[in-house]
XYZ file of C-alpha atoms in Angstrom:
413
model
C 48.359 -7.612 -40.986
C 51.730 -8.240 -40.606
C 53.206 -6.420 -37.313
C 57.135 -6.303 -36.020
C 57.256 -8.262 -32.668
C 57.899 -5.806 -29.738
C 58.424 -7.262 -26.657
C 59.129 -11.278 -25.289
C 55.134 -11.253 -23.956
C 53.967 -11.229 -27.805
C 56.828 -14.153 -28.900
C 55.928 -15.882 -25.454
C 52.554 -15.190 -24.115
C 53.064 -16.062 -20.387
C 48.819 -16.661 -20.025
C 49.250 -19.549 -22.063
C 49.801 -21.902 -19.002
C 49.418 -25.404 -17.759
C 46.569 -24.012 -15.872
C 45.360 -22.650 -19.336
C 45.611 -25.312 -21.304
C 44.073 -28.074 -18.866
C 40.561 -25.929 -18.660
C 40.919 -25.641 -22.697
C 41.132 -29.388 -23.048
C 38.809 -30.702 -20.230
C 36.581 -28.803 -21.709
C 36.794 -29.691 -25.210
C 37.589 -33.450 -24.190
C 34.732 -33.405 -21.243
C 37.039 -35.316 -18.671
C 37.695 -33.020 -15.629
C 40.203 -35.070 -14.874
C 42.609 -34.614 -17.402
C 46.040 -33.010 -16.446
C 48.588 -30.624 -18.233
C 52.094 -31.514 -17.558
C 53.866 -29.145 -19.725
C 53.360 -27.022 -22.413
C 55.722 -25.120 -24.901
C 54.760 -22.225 -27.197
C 56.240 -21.447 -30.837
C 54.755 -18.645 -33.373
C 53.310 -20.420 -36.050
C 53.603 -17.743 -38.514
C 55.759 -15.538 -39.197
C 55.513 -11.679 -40.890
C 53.744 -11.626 -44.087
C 51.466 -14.893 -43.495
C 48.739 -13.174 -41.669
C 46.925 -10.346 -41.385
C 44.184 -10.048 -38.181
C 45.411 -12.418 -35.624
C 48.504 -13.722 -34.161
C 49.118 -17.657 -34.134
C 51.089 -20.005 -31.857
C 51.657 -23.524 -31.775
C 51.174 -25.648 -28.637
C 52.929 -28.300 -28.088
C 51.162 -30.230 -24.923
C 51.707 -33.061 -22.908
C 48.760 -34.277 -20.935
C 47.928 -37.099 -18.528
C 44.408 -38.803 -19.460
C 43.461 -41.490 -17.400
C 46.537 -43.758 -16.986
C 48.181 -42.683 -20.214
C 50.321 -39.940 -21.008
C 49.551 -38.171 -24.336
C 50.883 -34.972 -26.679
C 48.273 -32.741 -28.421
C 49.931 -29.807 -30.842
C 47.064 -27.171 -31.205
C 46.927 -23.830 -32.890
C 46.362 -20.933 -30.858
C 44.925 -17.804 -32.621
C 44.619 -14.169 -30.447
C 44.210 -10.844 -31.332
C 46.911 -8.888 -33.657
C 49.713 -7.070 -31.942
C 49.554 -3.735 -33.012
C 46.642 -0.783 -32.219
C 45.387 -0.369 -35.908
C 44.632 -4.180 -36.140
C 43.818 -5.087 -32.888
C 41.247 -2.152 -33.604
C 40.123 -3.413 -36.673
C 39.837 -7.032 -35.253
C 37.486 -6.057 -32.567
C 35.260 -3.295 -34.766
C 34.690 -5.969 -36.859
C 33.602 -8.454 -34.785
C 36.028 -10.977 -35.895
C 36.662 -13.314 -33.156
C 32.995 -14.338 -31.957
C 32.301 -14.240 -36.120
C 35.122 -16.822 -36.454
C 34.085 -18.885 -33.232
C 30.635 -19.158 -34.819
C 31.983 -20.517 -38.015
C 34.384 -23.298 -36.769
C 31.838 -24.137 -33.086
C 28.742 -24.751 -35.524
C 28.453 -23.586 -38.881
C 31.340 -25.511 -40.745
C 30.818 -28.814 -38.479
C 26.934 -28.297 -39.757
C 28.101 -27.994 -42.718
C 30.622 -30.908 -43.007
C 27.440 -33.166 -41.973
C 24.831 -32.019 -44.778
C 28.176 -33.024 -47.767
C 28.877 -36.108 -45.951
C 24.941 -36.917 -46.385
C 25.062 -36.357 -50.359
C 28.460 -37.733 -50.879
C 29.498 -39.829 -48.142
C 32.804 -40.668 -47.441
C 34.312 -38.482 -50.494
C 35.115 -34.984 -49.120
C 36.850 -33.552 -45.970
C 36.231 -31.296 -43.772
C 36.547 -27.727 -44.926
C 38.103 -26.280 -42.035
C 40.321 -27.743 -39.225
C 38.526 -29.108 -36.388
C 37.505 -26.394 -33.349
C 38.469 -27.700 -30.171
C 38.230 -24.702 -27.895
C 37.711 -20.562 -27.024
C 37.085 -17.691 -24.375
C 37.070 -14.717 -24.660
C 39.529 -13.628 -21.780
C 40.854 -12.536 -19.042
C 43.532 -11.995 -21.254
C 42.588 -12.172 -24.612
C 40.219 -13.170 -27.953
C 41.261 -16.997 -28.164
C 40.621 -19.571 -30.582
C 41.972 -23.137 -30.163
C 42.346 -25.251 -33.310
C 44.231 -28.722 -34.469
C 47.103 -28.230 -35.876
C 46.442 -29.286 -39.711
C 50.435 -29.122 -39.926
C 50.735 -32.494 -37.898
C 48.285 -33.621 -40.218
C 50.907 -33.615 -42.800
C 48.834 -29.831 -44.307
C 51.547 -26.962 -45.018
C 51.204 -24.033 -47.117
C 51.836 -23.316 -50.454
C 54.807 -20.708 -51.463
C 52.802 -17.933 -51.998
C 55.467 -15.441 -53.943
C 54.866 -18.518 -56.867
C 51.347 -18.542 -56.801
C 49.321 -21.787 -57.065
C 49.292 -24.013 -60.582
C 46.546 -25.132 -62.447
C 46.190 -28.492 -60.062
C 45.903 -26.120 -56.366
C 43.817 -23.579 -58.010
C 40.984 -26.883 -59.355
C 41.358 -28.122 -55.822
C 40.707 -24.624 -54.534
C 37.256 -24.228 -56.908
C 36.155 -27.751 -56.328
C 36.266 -27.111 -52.581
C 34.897 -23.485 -52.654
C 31.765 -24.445 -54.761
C 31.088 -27.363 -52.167
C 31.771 -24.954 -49.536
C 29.471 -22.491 -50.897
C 26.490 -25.183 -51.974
C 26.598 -26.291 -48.366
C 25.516 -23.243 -47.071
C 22.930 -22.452 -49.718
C 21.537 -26.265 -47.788
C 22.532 -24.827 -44.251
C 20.422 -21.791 -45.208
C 17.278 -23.536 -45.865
C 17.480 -25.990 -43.449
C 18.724 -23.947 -40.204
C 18.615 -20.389 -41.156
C 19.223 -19.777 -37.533
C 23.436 -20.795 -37.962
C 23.485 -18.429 -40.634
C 21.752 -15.310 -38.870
C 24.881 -13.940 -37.366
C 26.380 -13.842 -40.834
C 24.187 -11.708 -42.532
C 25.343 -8.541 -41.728
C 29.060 -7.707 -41.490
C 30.729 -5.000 -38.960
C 34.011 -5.001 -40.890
C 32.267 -3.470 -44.140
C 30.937 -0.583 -41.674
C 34.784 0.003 -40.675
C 36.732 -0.791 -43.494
C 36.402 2.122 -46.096
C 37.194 4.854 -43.589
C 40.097 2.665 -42.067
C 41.617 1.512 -45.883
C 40.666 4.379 -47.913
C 44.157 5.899 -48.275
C 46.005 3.046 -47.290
C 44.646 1.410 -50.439
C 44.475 4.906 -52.711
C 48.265 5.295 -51.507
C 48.923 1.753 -53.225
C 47.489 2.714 -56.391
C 49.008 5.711 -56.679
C 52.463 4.294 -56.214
C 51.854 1.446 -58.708
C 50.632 4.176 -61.025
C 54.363 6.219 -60.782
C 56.071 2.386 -61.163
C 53.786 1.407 -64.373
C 54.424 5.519 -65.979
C 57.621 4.586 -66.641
C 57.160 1.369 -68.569
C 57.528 1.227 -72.137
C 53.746 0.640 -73.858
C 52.136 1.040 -70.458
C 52.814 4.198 -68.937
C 50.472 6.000 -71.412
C 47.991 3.746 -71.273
C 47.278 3.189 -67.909
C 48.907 5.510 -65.780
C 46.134 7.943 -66.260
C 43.289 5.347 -65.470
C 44.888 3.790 -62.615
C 45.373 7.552 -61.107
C 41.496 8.407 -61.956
C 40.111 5.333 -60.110
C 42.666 5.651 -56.780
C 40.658 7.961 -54.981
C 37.477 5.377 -54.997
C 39.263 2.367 -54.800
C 38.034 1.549 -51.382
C 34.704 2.918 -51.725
C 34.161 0.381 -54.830
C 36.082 -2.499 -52.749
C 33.626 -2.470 -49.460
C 30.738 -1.691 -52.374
C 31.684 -4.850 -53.788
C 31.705 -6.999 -50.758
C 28.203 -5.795 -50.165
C 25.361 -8.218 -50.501
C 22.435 -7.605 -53.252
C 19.787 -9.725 -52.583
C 19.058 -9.833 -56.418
C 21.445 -12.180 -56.605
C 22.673 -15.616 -56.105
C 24.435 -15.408 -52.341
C 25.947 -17.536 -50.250
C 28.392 -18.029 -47.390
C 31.188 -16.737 -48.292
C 34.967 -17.147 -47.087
C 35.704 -13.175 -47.635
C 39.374 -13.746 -47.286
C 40.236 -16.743 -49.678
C 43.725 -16.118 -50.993
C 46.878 -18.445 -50.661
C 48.104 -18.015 -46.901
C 44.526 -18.762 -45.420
C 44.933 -22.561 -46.985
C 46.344 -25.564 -46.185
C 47.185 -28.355 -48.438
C 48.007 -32.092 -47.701
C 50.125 -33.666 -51.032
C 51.066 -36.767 -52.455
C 53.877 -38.849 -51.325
C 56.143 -37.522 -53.902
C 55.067 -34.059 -52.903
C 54.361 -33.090 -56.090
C 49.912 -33.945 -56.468
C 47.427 -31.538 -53.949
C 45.540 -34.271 -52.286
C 43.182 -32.422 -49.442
C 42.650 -28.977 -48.607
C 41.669 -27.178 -45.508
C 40.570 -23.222 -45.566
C 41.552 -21.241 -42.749
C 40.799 -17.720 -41.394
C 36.951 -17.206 -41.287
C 36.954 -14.037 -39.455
C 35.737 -11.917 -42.222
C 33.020 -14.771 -43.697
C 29.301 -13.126 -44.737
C 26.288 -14.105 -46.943
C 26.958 -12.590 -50.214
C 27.583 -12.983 -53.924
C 30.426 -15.773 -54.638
C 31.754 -13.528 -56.744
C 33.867 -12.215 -53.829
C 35.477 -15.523 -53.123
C 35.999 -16.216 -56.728
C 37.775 -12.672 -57.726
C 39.504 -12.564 -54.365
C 41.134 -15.890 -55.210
C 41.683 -15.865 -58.870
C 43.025 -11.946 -58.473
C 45.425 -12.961 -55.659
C 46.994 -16.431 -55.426
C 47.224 -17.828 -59.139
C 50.459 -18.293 -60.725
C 51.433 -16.013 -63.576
C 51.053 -18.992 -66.022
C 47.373 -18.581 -64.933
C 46.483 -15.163 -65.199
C 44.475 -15.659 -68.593
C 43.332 -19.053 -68.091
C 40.847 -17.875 -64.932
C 37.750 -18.939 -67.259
C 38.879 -22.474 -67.112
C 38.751 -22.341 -63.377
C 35.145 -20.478 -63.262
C 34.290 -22.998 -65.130
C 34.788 -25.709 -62.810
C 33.787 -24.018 -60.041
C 30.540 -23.600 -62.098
C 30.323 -27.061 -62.868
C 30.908 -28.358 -59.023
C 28.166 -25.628 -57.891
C 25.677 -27.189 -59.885
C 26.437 -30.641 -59.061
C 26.590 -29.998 -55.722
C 23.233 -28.235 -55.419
C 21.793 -30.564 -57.680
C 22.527 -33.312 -55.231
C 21.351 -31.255 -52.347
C 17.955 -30.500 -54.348
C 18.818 -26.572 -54.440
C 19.933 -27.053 -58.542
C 16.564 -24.503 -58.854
C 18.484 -21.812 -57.236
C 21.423 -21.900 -59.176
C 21.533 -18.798 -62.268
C 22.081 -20.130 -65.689
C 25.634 -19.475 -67.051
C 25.410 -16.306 -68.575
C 23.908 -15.125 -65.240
C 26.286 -16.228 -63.239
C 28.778 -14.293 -65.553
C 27.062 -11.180 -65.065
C 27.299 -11.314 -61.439
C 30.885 -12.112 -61.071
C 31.402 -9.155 -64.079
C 29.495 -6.540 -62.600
C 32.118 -6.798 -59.212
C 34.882 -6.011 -61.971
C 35.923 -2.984 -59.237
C 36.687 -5.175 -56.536
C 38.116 -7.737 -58.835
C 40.276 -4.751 -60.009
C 41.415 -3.455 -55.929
C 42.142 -7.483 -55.743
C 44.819 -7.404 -58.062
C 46.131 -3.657 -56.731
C 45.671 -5.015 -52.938
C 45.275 -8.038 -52.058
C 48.086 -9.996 -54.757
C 50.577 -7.079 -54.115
C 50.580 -8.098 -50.217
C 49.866 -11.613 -51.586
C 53.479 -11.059 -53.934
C 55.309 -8.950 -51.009
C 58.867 -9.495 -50.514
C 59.587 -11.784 -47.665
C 62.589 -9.002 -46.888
C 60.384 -6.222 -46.827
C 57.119 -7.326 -45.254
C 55.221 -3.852 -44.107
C 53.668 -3.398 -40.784
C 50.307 -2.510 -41.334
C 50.352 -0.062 -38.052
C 52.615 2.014 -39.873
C 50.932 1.611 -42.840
C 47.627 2.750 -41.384
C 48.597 5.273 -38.612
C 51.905 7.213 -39.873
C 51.082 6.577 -43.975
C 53.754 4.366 -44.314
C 54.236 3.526 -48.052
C 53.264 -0.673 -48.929
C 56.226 -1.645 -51.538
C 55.904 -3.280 -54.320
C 57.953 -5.914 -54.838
C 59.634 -7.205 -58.214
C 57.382 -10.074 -58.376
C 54.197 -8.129 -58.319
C 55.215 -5.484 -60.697
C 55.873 -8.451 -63.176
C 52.547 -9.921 -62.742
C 51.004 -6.421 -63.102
C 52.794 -6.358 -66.551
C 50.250 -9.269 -67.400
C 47.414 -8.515 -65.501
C 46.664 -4.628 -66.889
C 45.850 -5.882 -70.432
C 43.060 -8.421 -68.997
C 41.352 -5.577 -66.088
C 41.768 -3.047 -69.393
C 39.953 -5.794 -72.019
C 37.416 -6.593 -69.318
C 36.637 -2.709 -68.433
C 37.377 -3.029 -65.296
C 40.071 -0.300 -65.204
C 37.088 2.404 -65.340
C 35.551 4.356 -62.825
C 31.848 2.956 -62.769
């Protein structure tokens, strides 16, 4: 989560050395030989763009052989802060993420290039290094940025074009591992349990009932809302997180898969036409919270956090190319026979209508948060801070209570 900066070690970690840098690279390079001749460090991020670790950018010059070269990498360490530095290593997040960028994605990058060859990218930057000390948690990654990848804005939300891109990529991402599964279950082991769902609904529970209960006080006093909703959104605070962590939970009844378990807008990269106007490419990042389980979670997380208002009641149209992807995808890979028929499908992603519902009260209120008043999640957690609401939010709430109210997904179930 978002945490102040404290102190010049967080801004400039001194560990991240010459000396550092030069076992990183000879390692991931396999030439002993190579030399570091400087390095300089830059956040990458800044408050409000993520949430359990803290990101640098390296900027590198090497010597490698007889020529002299520059590398920019992405560092990623633990989160400043007690609360989610604690969360970060209850959860297991760091070897999880290792895991997923080492071998799993690269596995799965090779089983899509077999089916369609040459016509997708990578779904993740490329790994290039980690370790887990002596000082801290580290993950070494390109830097997609250099790559000509930035974010999106994410108080706008992403259009109809991002948001295709986004399905098209998730359902490939997602038939992949149904292939990955079958073929070397072993990758997959480590990812079929998940230490953060132990953690989270103790650690969240009034953090996220706190958020309800101040959107509830904002929505009493609107005109043609108050007395519709307040009530419900008051009667379903106190097992909001409960129902969230519920909802992340697999059921092996149905259709699973690997799934992202953090997709909303900051934890993607795009790459865009040169008029800078057309998504191109796409890279997810931030795998740390990734299990086998319904898509449904990467679907409502994504759809109830990152789409632009113009969106909000056009989500079918998106399902349904996500839909359509899946089953070409799978059909390619020889899985199609796994795949649920429509209706099915529907079901699955309706019956998580509660954590589609602490989505839109959770994850696209931090997703909407005002770059002026970005909370620290320490204070949030440990002293009950409240999480505000920003302008933004509150005016995509106005559109988004009808549809969780037509849908039923505003009751306690």
């Amino acid at each position: 989560m978002p945490v102040a900066e404290s102190n010049e070690e967080e801004l400039n970690p001194s560990w991240m050395d010459k000396i550092f840098f030069e076992k990183a690279l000879q390692s991931s390079e396999n030439d002993p030989f190579l030399t570091v001749t400087s390095v300089q460090i830059e956040r990458a991020t800044v408050p409000g763009d993520n949430y359990l670790s803290a990101m640098y950018r390296a900027t590198i010059q090497i010597v490698k052989g007889d020529k002299t070269e520059e590398r920019s990498l992405i560092v990623k360490t633990e989160p400043t802060g007690q609360a989610m530095n604690k969360l970060a290593a209850d959860g297991n997040v760091f070897e999880r993420e290792v895991t997923m960028f080492r071998d799993v994605i690269p596995a799965m990058n090779r089983l899509i290039e077999e089916i369609l060859p040459g016509k997708c990218q990578p779904f993740a930057a490329k790994y290039v290094y980690s370790c887990n000390g002596p000082h801290k948690s580290t993950i070494i990654l390109e830097d997609l940025k250099k790559k000509g990848f930035k974010m999106a804005e994410r108080t706008t939300g992403l259009d109809m074009d991002h948001c295709l891109l986004v399905m098209r990529t998730l359902a490939r991402f997602h038939a992949a591992s149904v292939a990955l599964k079958d073929r070397s279950p072993e990758l997959l082991e480590p990812f079929m349990t998940s230490e953060v769902l132990d953690t989270m609904e103790n650690d969240f529970q009034d953090v996220i009932s706190s958020m309800y209960t101040n959107i509830a006080k904002e929505v009493k006093n609107w005109p043609e809302y108050g007395e519709k909703y307040y009530n419900k959104i008051l009667k379903v605070a106190p097992v909001s997180a409960k129902k969230y962590v519920e909802g992340r939970r697999r059921d092996e009844n149905d259709f699973n898969v690997l799934s992202h378990g953090d997709l909303w807008i900051n934890n993607m990269m795009f790459a865009y036409s040169e008029d800078n106007n057309s998504p191109l490419d796409l890279r997810f990042v931030d795998y740390q919270i990734s299990y086998w389980a319904t898509p449904a979670i990467d679907i409502h997380y994504f759809l109830e956090s990152s789409t632009c208002n113009d969106l909000l009641d056009k989500t079918h149209i998106l399902v349904e190319e996500y839909y359509q992807t899946l089953e070409e995808t799978l059909t390619l890979f020889g899985y199609q026979h796994l795949l649920p028929p429509w209706e099915e499908f529907n079901n699955q992603l309706n019956k998580r209508g509660a954590f589609a519902r602490n989505c839109v009260f959770s994850i696209h209120c931090g997703a909407l948060a005002d770059r002026n008043n970005i909370p620290d999640m320490n204070k949030v957690i440990n002293e009950g801070e409240a999480f505000y609401c920003s302008h933004i939010y509150m005016e995509s709430l106005k559109t988004l209570l009808p549809l969780l109210d037509a849908k039923g997904w505003l009751e306690v179930h």
